[in-house]
Amino acid sequence: MPQRFMDLRQFLAFLEERGELVRIRHPVSPYLEITEIAARTTKGGGPALLFENVTGFSMPVAINVYGSEQRMAWALGVERIADAVARIEELIHLAPPASFTEKLGMLPRLKQIADMLPRSVKSGPCQEEVIDPASLAHLPILTCWPQDGGPFITLGSVFTRSPETGVRNVGVYRMQKFDDRTTGMHWQIHKVGAHHYRMARERGQQIEVAVAIGGPPVLPYAATAPLPEDLDEIVFAGFLLGRGIEMVKCRTVDLEVPAQAEIVIEGFVRPDDERPEGPFGDHTGYYTPLMDFPTFHVTAVTQRRDPIYQTTIVGRPPQEDGFLGWATERLFLPAVRMALPEVVDMKLPVEACFHNLAIIAIKKRYPGHAAKVMHALWGLGQMMFCKCIIVVDHDVNVQDVGEVVWRVSNNIDARRDLVLAEGPVDQLDHASARPLVGSKMGIDATAKWPEEGYDRGWPPTIEMLPEVKARVDAMWSELGIDLRRAR
Ligand SMILES: Cc1cc2nc3c(=O)[nH]c(=O)nc-3n(C[C@H](O)[C@H](O)[C@H](O)COP(=O)(O)O)c2cc1C
Ligand SMILES: [Mn+2]
């Protein structure tokens, strides 16, 4: 059974044991220097980093914790991501029991599911210390890039409740530090946090907010996952982990936070207080400009006795967040397939920043099928942000971008195969003429059928006969061809 990590330090200790964490004792500045070191480390396939001597601060900084496929899988409590995908598939296919004996057989499973729900506890390590008066001054918040508007908290899990239903939401939204008691709250307009804020604003009320840093390593991932609006990220995190997350009441707001968090920042956002936020070197690889966003007012800061400040940087891909995006690509394929069973696989290349490009393999069933898949995806949660969807046939390995380029460039006739659509675009998009609305492109690179107006007979791809391959396999070692040397 793989280990299920209930807090950050347990995970860091595990990574250190595996040679996957480096402690840095050399003094390093949180102003740009940590970014440069982290970016080089992630791009080079390097380890998680724990900066123990951050200039001007006594608190250590953990970064690049999720910066490899293996560490990302471990953070989810599995050895390989496929094991987590299998758990999700099992949940999706959980059929209602038919008979009484089948029902009895399900009882242990139901108990397991109950064990995954969040549990309220009376006290937690995240409240061992109370910073009085509340202040962010001691947090080693990074200024990431030269033109950034200031220091940004980049990996806070932001908790709110729907003012209407009380349902919890958790999302990772960046927070620009304005001063020791106020920050920005970068709730992009399409996100659930922003929706909660607008509902409160319509009622003329402020909204209570809590921000957790650290905690079970599954938590920041769950907070970035594109869940349906009313699905509680803490339930999802507990499900992924196979064990419920322990939650403790906040001190100044009516919210609960993970008891095992490293640091908790409590506060509120008023309905009438938006301020310029940014610029920020974003995950697109470009700066996002100064724009008005809500202001977060801090009412309490609590922490462990010896807290670790967990953060990340974004920038020109690939960066650490690419591995969070990769986990989403894998874990949400079963959900996509629930809506679209014809989808065989999908690839969201890291260079396209989660959503600029999706490559989808389908088992085509009818003429025009590829266009149907595009439109369905543009209507599916955060897939609405996809500026380009490429649809290929099921026999194309979409994980191999080289193969995709071969197939797509050969298969398309531009006038016939291009689908243009309009609608919302990501708030970070800088290409659309105006913010938030723009156009999207679908490319149907499937083999065309006569019913689709193609009468020339689609050519087969070239494959060698299996018996010839077998004969060559048998003689290969005697041929004296060293392929490694040839490269
Ligand atoms: C490192 C990182 C930083 C992010 N920063 C923001 C942000 O500032 N604003 C935002 O709206 N989304 C941001 N996101 C994306 C959201 O976390 C993501 O869209 C999530 O699904 C939102 O959850 P929600 O659907 O509950 O709103 C960030 C993601 C990552 C990985
Ligand atoms: Mn959500």
Coordinates of C-alpha atoms and ligand atoms in Angstrom, one line a residue:
M1 CA 0.0 0.0 0.0
P2 CA 1.6 3.4 -1.0
Q3 CA 1.9 6.0 1.7
R4 CA -0.8 8.5 2.2
F5 CA 0.6 11.8 3.3
M6 CA -1.5 13.8 5.7
D7 CA 0.8 16.8 5.9
L8 CA 3.6 18.6 4.1
R9 CA 6.5 17.7 6.4
Q10 CA 5.7 14.0 6.3
F11 CA 5.9 14.3 2.5
L12 CA 9.1 16.2 2.5
A13 CA 10.7 13.7 4.8
F14 CA 9.6 10.9 2.4
L15 CA 11.0 12.8 -0.6
E16 CA 14.3 13.4 1.3
E17 CA 14.6 9.6 2.0
R18 CA 14.1 8.9 -1.7
G19 CA 16.8 11.5 -2.7
E20 CA 14.0 13.7 -4.1
L21 CA 14.5 16.7 -1.9
V22 CA 17.5 19.0 -1.6
R23 CA 17.9 21.3 1.4
I24 CA 19.5 24.6 0.4
R25 CA 21.5 26.2 3.2
H26 CA 23.1 28.9 1.1
P27 CA 21.4 32.2 1.7
V28 CA 19.0 33.0 -1.1
S29 CA 16.7 36.0 -1.7
P30 CA 12.9 35.5 -2.0
Y31 CA 13.2 38.4 -4.5
L32 CA 13.7 36.7 -7.9
E33 CA 16.5 34.4 -6.8
I34 CA 14.3 31.5 -5.7
T35 CA 12.4 31.8 -9.0
E36 CA 15.6 31.4 -11.0
I37 CA 16.8 28.4 -9.0
A38 CA 13.3 26.7 -9.0
A39 CA 12.8 27.3 -12.7
R40 CA 16.2 25.8 -13.6
T41 CA 15.5 22.9 -11.3
T42 CA 12.0 22.1 -12.6
K43 CA 13.1 22.4 -16.3
G44 CA 16.1 20.1 -15.6
G45 CA 13.9 17.4 -14.0
G46 CA 15.4 18.2 -10.6
P47 CA 14.2 17.6 -7.0
A48 CA 11.9 19.4 -4.6
L49 CA 13.7 22.2 -2.9
L50 CA 13.7 23.4 0.7
F51 CA 15.3 26.8 1.2
E52 CA 16.4 27.0 4.8
N53 CA 18.1 30.3 4.7
V54 CA 15.8 32.8 3.0
T55 CA 17.3 36.3 3.2
G56 CA 15.3 38.4 5.7
F57 CA 13.1 35.5 7.0
S58 CA 13.4 32.7 9.5
M59 CA 10.8 30.5 7.8
P60 CA 12.0 27.9 5.2
V61 CA 10.5 27.9 1.7
A62 CA 9.4 24.6 0.0
I63 CA 9.1 24.7 -3.8
N64 CA 9.0 22.3 -6.7
V65 CA 7.4 19.7 -4.4
Y66 CA 5.1 18.5 -7.3
G67 CA 7.8 19.0 -10.0
S68 CA 7.9 15.5 -11.5
E69 CA 5.4 12.9 -12.5
Q70 CA 6.6 10.6 -9.8
R71 CA 6.4 13.2 -7.0
M72 CA 2.9 14.3 -8.3
A73 CA 1.7 10.7 -8.0
W74 CA 3.2 10.2 -4.5
A75 CA 1.5 13.4 -3.4
L76 CA -1.8 11.8 -4.4
G77 CA -0.9 8.7 -2.3
V78 CA -0.2 6.4 -5.2
E79 CA 2.9 5.0 -6.8
R80 CA 1.7 5.6 -10.3
I81 CA -0.9 8.0 -11.5
A82 CA -2.8 5.1 -13.2
D83 CA -3.6 3.8 -9.7
A84 CA -5.4 7.1 -8.9
V85 CA -7.2 7.1 -12.3
A86 CA -8.4 3.5 -11.5
R87 CA -9.9 4.7 -8.2
I88 CA -11.8 7.4 -10.0
E89 CA -13.0 5.0 -12.7
E90 CA -14.2 2.7 -9.9
L91 CA -16.2 5.5 -8.3
I92 CA -17.8 6.5 -11.7
H93 CA -18.8 2.9 -12.3
L94 CA -20.1 2.3 -8.9
A95 CA -23.4 0.6 -9.9
P96 CA -26.3 0.5 -7.4
P97 CA -26.5 -2.9 -5.8
A98 CA -29.2 -5.2 -7.4
S99 CA -29.9 -7.7 -4.6
F100 CA -29.9 -7.8 -0.8
T101 CA -26.8 -9.9 -0.7
E102 CA -25.1 -7.5 -3.1
K103 CA -26.1 -4.7 -0.8
L104 CA -24.5 -6.5 2.1
G105 CA -21.4 -7.1 0.0
M106 CA -21.2 -3.3 -0.5
L107 CA -21.2 -2.4 3.2
P108 CA -17.4 -2.5 3.6
R109 CA -17.2 -0.3 0.5
L110 CA -19.7 2.2 2.0
K111 CA -17.7 2.2 5.2
Q112 CA -14.6 3.0 3.1
I113 CA -16.4 5.9 1.5
A114 CA -17.6 7.2 4.8
D115 CA -13.9 7.1 6.0
M116 CA -13.0 9.4 3.2
L117 CA -15.3 12.3 4.2
P118 CA -13.8 15.3 6.0
R119 CA -13.7 15.0 9.8
S120 CA -14.0 17.9 12.2
V121 CA -11.5 17.9 15.0
K122 CA -11.2 20.2 18.0
S123 CA -7.7 21.4 17.5
G124 CA -4.9 21.1 15.0
P125 CA -1.2 21.9 14.5
C126 CA -2.1 24.7 12.1
Q127 CA -3.2 26.7 15.2
E128 CA -0.3 26.0 17.5
E129 CA 0.8 29.6 17.2
V130 CA -1.3 32.7 16.7
I131 CA 0.4 35.8 15.2
D132 CA -0.8 38.7 17.3
P133 CA -1.5 41.2 15.9
A134 CA -2.4 39.4 12.6
S135 CA 0.3 40.1 10.0
L136 CA 1.9 38.6 6.9
A137 CA 5.2 40.3 7.6
H138 CA 7.1 37.2 8.6
L139 CA 6.0 35.1 5.6
P140 CA 8.8 34.7 3.0
I141 CA 6.5 35.5 0.1
L142 CA 8.3 35.5 -3.3
T143 CA 8.5 38.2 -5.8
C144 CA 8.7 35.9 -8.8
W145 CA 9.6 38.0 -11.9
P146 CA 11.3 41.3 -12.5
Q147 CA 8.1 43.2 -13.7
D148 CA 5.8 41.7 -11.0
G149 CA 3.8 44.2 -9.1
G150 CA 5.0 42.8 -5.8
P151 CA 5.3 39.6 -3.8
F152 CA 2.6 37.0 -4.5
I153 CA 1.3 34.0 -2.5
T154 CA 1.0 31.5 -5.3
L155 CA 0.0 28.2 -3.7
G156 CA -2.6 29.2 -1.1
S157 CA -5.7 27.0 -1.0
V158 CA -8.5 29.6 -0.7
F159 CA -11.7 28.5 1.2
T160 CA -15.1 30.1 0.8
R161 CA -18.7 29.0 1.3
S162 CA -21.5 29.7 -1.1
P163 CA -23.6 32.5 0.5
E164 CA -26.6 30.7 -1.0
T165 CA -26.1 27.0 -0.3
G166 CA -23.2 27.0 2.2
V167 CA -21.4 24.5 0.0
R168 CA -17.6 24.9 0.4
N169 CA -15.2 25.8 -2.4
V170 CA -11.4 25.6 -2.4
G171 CA -9.3 27.0 -5.2
V172 CA -5.8 28.1 -5.7
Y173 CA -5.9 31.8 -6.5
R174 CA -2.9 34.0 -6.3
M175 CA -2.7 36.8 -3.7
Q176 CA -0.6 39.9 -4.2
K177 CA 0.7 41.2 -0.9
F178 CA -0.3 44.9 -0.7
D179 CA 0.8 45.4 2.9
D180 CA 1.1 43.3 6.1
R181 CA -2.7 43.0 6.4
T182 CA -4.1 43.2 2.9
T183 CA -3.6 41.3 -0.3
G184 CA -5.3 41.0 -3.7
M185 CA -7.6 38.1 -4.4
H186 CA -7.2 37.0 -8.0
W187 CA -10.6 35.4 -8.4
Q188 CA -10.9 35.1 -12.2
I189 CA -14.4 35.7 -13.3
H190 CA -15.2 32.1 -14.4
K191 CA -14.0 30.6 -11.1
V192 CA -16.2 29.4 -8.2
G193 CA -14.5 31.7 -5.7
A194 CA -15.4 34.7 -7.8
H195 CA -19.0 33.4 -8.0
H196 CA -19.2 33.2 -4.2
Y197 CA -17.9 36.7 -4.0
R198 CA -20.4 38.1 -6.5
M199 CA -23.3 36.4 -4.7
A200 CA -22.2 38.0 -1.4
R201 CA -21.8 41.3 -3.2
E202 CA -25.3 41.2 -4.6
R203 CA -26.5 40.8 -1.0
G204 CA -24.3 43.7 0.0
Q205 CA -22.4 41.4 2.3
Q206 CA -18.7 40.7 2.8
I207 CA -17.5 37.2 2.3
E208 CA -15.4 35.3 4.7
V209 CA -12.2 33.7 3.4
A210 CA -9.6 31.4 4.8
V211 CA -6.3 30.5 3.1
A212 CA -4.3 27.3 3.9
I213 CA -0.7 27.0 3.0
G214 CA 0.7 23.4 3.1
G215 CA -1.4 20.6 4.6
P216 CA -1.9 17.2 3.0
P217 CA 0.0 17.4 -0.3
V218 CA -3.2 16.3 -2.1
L219 CA -4.9 19.5 -1.0
P220 CA -3.2 22.1 -3.2
Y221 CA -3.7 19.7 -6.1
A222 CA -7.4 19.3 -5.3
A223 CA -7.8 23.1 -5.1
T224 CA -6.5 23.4 -8.7
A225 CA -8.7 20.6 -10.1
P226 CA -11.5 21.8 -12.4
L227 CA -14.3 20.3 -10.3
P228 CA -18.0 20.9 -10.9
E229 CA -19.2 23.9 -9.0
D230 CA -20.9 22.1 -6.1
L231 CA -18.3 19.4 -5.6
D232 CA -16.3 20.1 -2.4
E233 CA -12.6 19.9 -3.0
I234 CA -12.0 18.6 0.5
V235 CA -14.3 15.6 -0.2
F236 CA -12.5 15.1 -3.5
A237 CA -9.1 15.3 -1.7
G238 CA -10.2 12.8 0.9
F239 CA -11.4 10.5 -1.9
L240 CA -8.1 10.7 -3.8
L241 CA -6.3 10.0 -0.6
G242 CA -8.6 7.2 0.6
R243 CA -8.8 9.0 4.0
G244 CA -10.8 11.9 5.3
I245 CA -9.1 15.3 5.7
E246 CA -9.1 16.6 9.4
M247 CA -10.7 20.0 9.5
V248 CA -10.5 22.5 12.4
K249 CA -12.6 25.7 13.0
C250 CA -11.0 29.0 12.1
R251 CA -10.6 31.6 14.9
T252 CA -12.2 34.7 13.3
V253 CA -14.3 33.4 10.4
D254 CA -17.0 30.7 10.2
L255 CA -15.0 28.3 8.0
E256 CA -12.9 25.2 8.6
V257 CA -9.4 24.6 7.4
P258 CA -7.2 21.5 7.2
A259 CA -5.8 20.9 10.7
Q260 CA -2.5 19.8 9.3
A261 CA -1.9 23.0 7.3
E262 CA 1.4 24.8 7.9
I263 CA -0.1 28.3 7.9
V264 CA -3.6 29.7 7.9
I265 CA -4.6 33.2 6.9
E266 CA -8.2 34.2 7.8
G267 CA -10.0 37.3 6.6
F268 CA -12.8 38.7 4.5
V269 CA -13.4 40.4 1.2
R270 CA -15.7 43.4 1.2
P271 CA -18.3 44.0 -1.6
D272 CA -16.9 47.4 -2.4
D273 CA -13.2 47.2 -2.3
E274 CA -11.4 46.3 -5.6
R275 CA -7.9 47.4 -6.3
P276 CA -5.4 47.2 -9.1
E277 CA -3.6 43.8 -9.0
G278 CA -0.5 42.8 -11.0
P279 CA 1.4 42.8 -13.2
F280 CA 2.3 39.2 -12.7
G281 CA 4.5 36.9 -14.7
D282 CA 1.9 34.2 -15.4
H283 CA 1.7 30.6 -16.4
T284 CA 1.2 31.6 -20.0
G285 CA 4.8 32.8 -20.1
Y286 CA 3.6 36.4 -20.4
Y287 CA 2.9 39.1 -17.9
T288 CA -0.8 39.7 -17.1
P289 CA -1.4 43.4 -16.8
L290 CA -2.6 45.5 -13.9
M291 CA -6.4 44.9 -13.4
D292 CA -8.9 45.5 -10.6
F293 CA -9.5 42.5 -8.3
P294 CA -11.1 42.2 -4.9
T295 CA -9.0 43.1 -1.8
F296 CA -8.5 40.5 1.0
H297 CA -8.4 41.8 4.6
V298 CA -6.5 39.7 7.1
T299 CA -8.1 39.1 10.5
A300 CA -5.9 36.3 11.8
V301 CA -2.8 34.4 11.0
T302 CA -2.1 31.0 12.7
Q303 CA 0.6 28.5 12.1
R304 CA 2.5 25.5 13.3
R305 CA 5.3 26.0 15.8
D306 CA 7.9 25.7 13.0
P307 CA 6.0 26.4 9.8
I308 CA 7.2 25.7 6.3
Y309 CA 6.1 28.1 3.6
Q310 CA 5.1 26.2 0.5
T311 CA 5.0 28.0 -2.8
T312 CA 5.4 27.7 -6.5
I313 CA 6.3 29.8 -9.4
V314 CA 4.6 30.0 -12.8
G315 CA 6.2 31.4 -16.0
R316 CA 7.1 30.2 -19.4
P317 CA 6.2 26.5 -19.4
P318 CA 7.2 23.9 -18.4
Q319 CA 7.1 24.9 -14.7
E320 CA 5.9 23.0 -11.5
D321 CA 2.3 23.7 -12.3
G322 CA 2.6 21.7 -15.5
F323 CA 2.6 18.6 -13.3
L324 CA -0.6 19.6 -11.5
G325 CA -2.1 20.1 -15.0
W326 CA -0.8 16.7 -16.1
A327 CA -2.5 15.1 -13.0
T328 CA -5.7 16.8 -14.1
E329 CA -5.4 15.5 -17.7
R330 CA -5.0 12.0 -16.4
L331 CA -7.6 12.1 -13.5
F332 CA -10.3 13.9 -15.4
L333 CA -10.2 11.6 -18.5
P334 CA -12.7 9.2 -16.9
A335 CA -15.0 12.2 -16.3
V336 CA -14.7 13.4 -19.9
R337 CA -15.4 9.9 -21.0
M338 CA -18.5 9.8 -18.9
A339 CA -19.9 12.7 -21.0
L340 CA -18.2 11.6 -24.2
P341 CA -17.7 7.8 -24.2
E342 CA -16.2 8.1 -27.7
V343 CA -13.1 9.8 -26.3
V344 CA -10.2 7.4 -26.2
D345 CA -7.5 9.6 -24.8
M346 CA -6.6 13.3 -24.4
K347 CA -3.4 15.3 -24.3
L348 CA -3.0 18.8 -22.9
P349 CA 0.6 19.7 -23.9
V350 CA 2.3 21.5 -21.1
E351 CA 3.6 24.2 -23.5
A352 CA 0.0 25.1 -24.2
C353 CA -0.6 26.1 -20.5
F354 CA -3.4 23.6 -19.6
H355 CA -6.0 24.9 -21.9
N356 CA -4.7 26.6 -25.1
L357 CA -4.5 23.2 -26.9
A358 CA -6.3 19.9 -26.4
I359 CA -5.6 16.9 -28.5
I360 CA -8.4 14.4 -28.4
A361 CA -8.5 10.9 -29.8
I362 CA -12.0 9.5 -30.6
K363 CA -13.5 6.4 -31.9
K364 CA -15.5 8.0 -34.7
R365 CA -19.1 6.7 -35.0
Y366 CA -20.8 9.0 -37.5
P367 CA -20.2 11.8 -40.0
G368 CA -19.4 15.1 -38.3
H369 CA -18.5 13.4 -35.1
A370 CA -15.3 15.3 -34.5
A371 CA -17.2 18.7 -34.5
K372 CA -19.7 17.3 -32.0
V373 CA -16.8 16.4 -29.7
M374 CA -15.3 19.9 -30.0
H375 CA -18.6 21.7 -29.2
A376 CA -19.2 19.3 -26.3
L377 CA -15.8 20.1 -24.8
W378 CA -16.3 23.8 -25.2
G379 CA -19.3 23.4 -23.0
L380 CA -17.6 21.3 -20.4
G381 CA -16.4 23.2 -17.3
Q382 CA -13.0 24.8 -17.7
M383 CA -12.5 23.1 -21.1
M384 CA -14.4 26.2 -22.3
F385 CA -11.0 27.9 -22.3
C386 CA -9.6 25.6 -25.0
K387 CA -8.5 27.9 -27.9
C388 CA -7.6 25.0 -30.1
I389 CA -9.1 21.5 -30.0
I390 CA -7.5 18.9 -32.4
V391 CA -9.5 15.7 -32.9
V392 CA -7.8 12.6 -34.3
D393 CA -8.8 9.0 -34.7
H394 CA -8.5 6.4 -32.0
D395 CA -5.4 4.8 -33.4
V396 CA -3.3 8.0 -33.0
N397 CA -1.2 8.1 -29.8
V398 CA -2.0 11.6 -28.6
Q399 CA 0.7 11.4 -25.9
D400 CA 3.3 11.5 -28.8
V401 CA 3.1 15.0 -30.1
G402 CA 5.4 14.1 -32.9
E403 CA 2.9 11.5 -34.1
V404 CA 0.1 14.1 -33.8
V405 CA 2.0 16.5 -36.0
W406 CA 2.5 13.8 -38.6
R407 CA -1.2 12.8 -38.6
V408 CA -2.7 16.2 -38.4
S409 CA -0.5 17.9 -41.0
N410 CA -1.2 15.0 -43.4
N411 CA -4.9 14.6 -42.7
I412 CA -6.3 18.1 -42.9
D413 CA -7.8 20.1 -45.7
A414 CA -8.0 23.5 -44.1
R415 CA -11.3 24.8 -45.6
R416 CA -13.1 21.6 -44.8
D417 CA -11.7 20.6 -41.5
L418 CA -11.5 23.9 -39.6
V419 CA -14.3 24.7 -37.1
L420 CA -14.5 28.2 -35.7
A421 CA -16.5 29.1 -32.6
E422 CA -16.9 32.0 -30.3
G423 CA -17.4 32.3 -26.6
P424 CA -15.6 33.0 -23.3
V425 CA -11.8 32.8 -23.2
D426 CA -9.6 32.5 -20.2
Q427 CA -9.1 35.8 -18.3
L428 CA -5.4 35.5 -18.8
D429 CA -5.7 35.4 -22.5
H430 CA -3.9 38.3 -24.2
A431 CA -4.7 37.5 -27.8
S432 CA -8.4 38.1 -28.0
A433 CA -9.3 41.7 -29.0
R434 CA -11.0 42.3 -25.8
P435 CA -10.7 40.5 -22.4
L436 CA -12.9 37.4 -21.7
V437 CA -14.5 36.9 -25.1
G438 CA -12.9 35.5 -28.2
S439 CA -12.8 32.7 -30.7
K440 CA -11.7 29.1 -30.7
M441 CA -10.6 26.8 -33.4
G442 CA -11.3 23.1 -33.8
I443 CA -9.2 21.0 -36.2
D444 CA -10.9 17.8 -37.4
A445 CA -7.9 15.6 -38.3
T446 CA -9.8 12.3 -38.4
A447 CA -9.9 10.2 -41.6
K448 CA -12.8 11.6 -43.7
W449 CA -15.7 9.4 -44.8
P450 CA -17.7 9.5 -48.1
E451 CA -20.6 10.8 -46.0
E452 CA -18.4 13.8 -45.1
G453 CA -17.8 14.5 -48.8
Y454 CA -14.6 12.6 -49.3
D455 CA -14.8 10.1 -52.1
R456 CA -11.2 9.4 -52.9
G457 CA -10.8 6.5 -50.5
W458 CA -8.7 7.4 -47.4
P459 CA -5.2 5.8 -47.7
P460 CA -3.9 3.3 -45.2
T461 CA -0.9 4.1 -43.1
I462 CA 2.2 2.0 -43.8
E463 CA 2.8 -1.0 -41.5
M464 CA 5.3 -3.9 -41.9
L465 CA 3.9 -7.5 -41.8
P466 CA 4.1 -9.1 -38.4
E467 CA 5.9 -12.2 -39.7
V468 CA 8.6 -10.1 -41.3
K469 CA 9.1 -8.2 -38.0
A470 CA 9.4 -11.5 -36.2
R471 CA 12.0 -12.8 -38.7
V472 CA 14.0 -9.6 -38.4
D473 CA 13.7 -9.7 -34.5
A474 CA 15.2 -13.2 -34.6
M475 CA 18.2 -12.2 -36.8
W476 CA 18.7 -8.7 -35.3
S477 CA 21.5 -9.4 -32.8
E478 CA 23.5 -11.0 -35.6
L479 CA 23.3 -8.0 -38.0
G480 CA 25.9 -5.9 -36.1
I481 CA 23.8 -2.7 -36.1
D482 CA 24.3 -0.7 -33.0
L483 CA 21.5 1.8 -32.8
R484 CA 22.7 3.5 -29.7
R485 CA 26.0 4.3 -31.4
A486 CA 24.3 5.5 -34.6
R487 CA 22.8 8.4 -32.5
Ligands
LIG1 C1 -0.1 27.8 -9.3 C2 -1.5 28.1 -9.7 C3 -1.9 29.4 -9.6 C4 -3.2 29.7 -9.9 N1 -3.7 31.0 -9.8 C5 -4.9 31.3 -10.1 C6 -5.4 32.7 -9.9 O1 -4.7 33.5 -9.5 N2 -6.7 32.9 -10.2 C7 -7.6 31.9 -10.7 O2 -8.7 32.2 -10.9 N3 -7.1 30.7 -10.9 C8 -5.8 30.4 -10.6 N4 -5.4 29.1 -10.8 C9 -6.3 28.1 -11.4 C10 -7.4 27.6 -10.4 O3 -6.8 27.1 -9.2 C11 -8.2 26.5 -11.1 O4 -8.8 27.0 -12.2 C12 -9.2 25.8 -10.1 O5 -9.9 24.8 -10.8 C13 -10.2 26.8 -9.7 O6 -11.1 26.2 -8.8 P1 -12.7 26.6 -8.8 O7 -13.3 25.9 -10.0 O8 -13.2 26.0 -7.5 O9 -12.8 28.0 -8.8 C14 -4.1 28.7 -10.4 C15 -3.6 27.4 -10.6 C16 -2.3 27.1 -10.2 C17 -1.8 25.7 -10.3
MN2 MN -14.4 24.4 -7.1

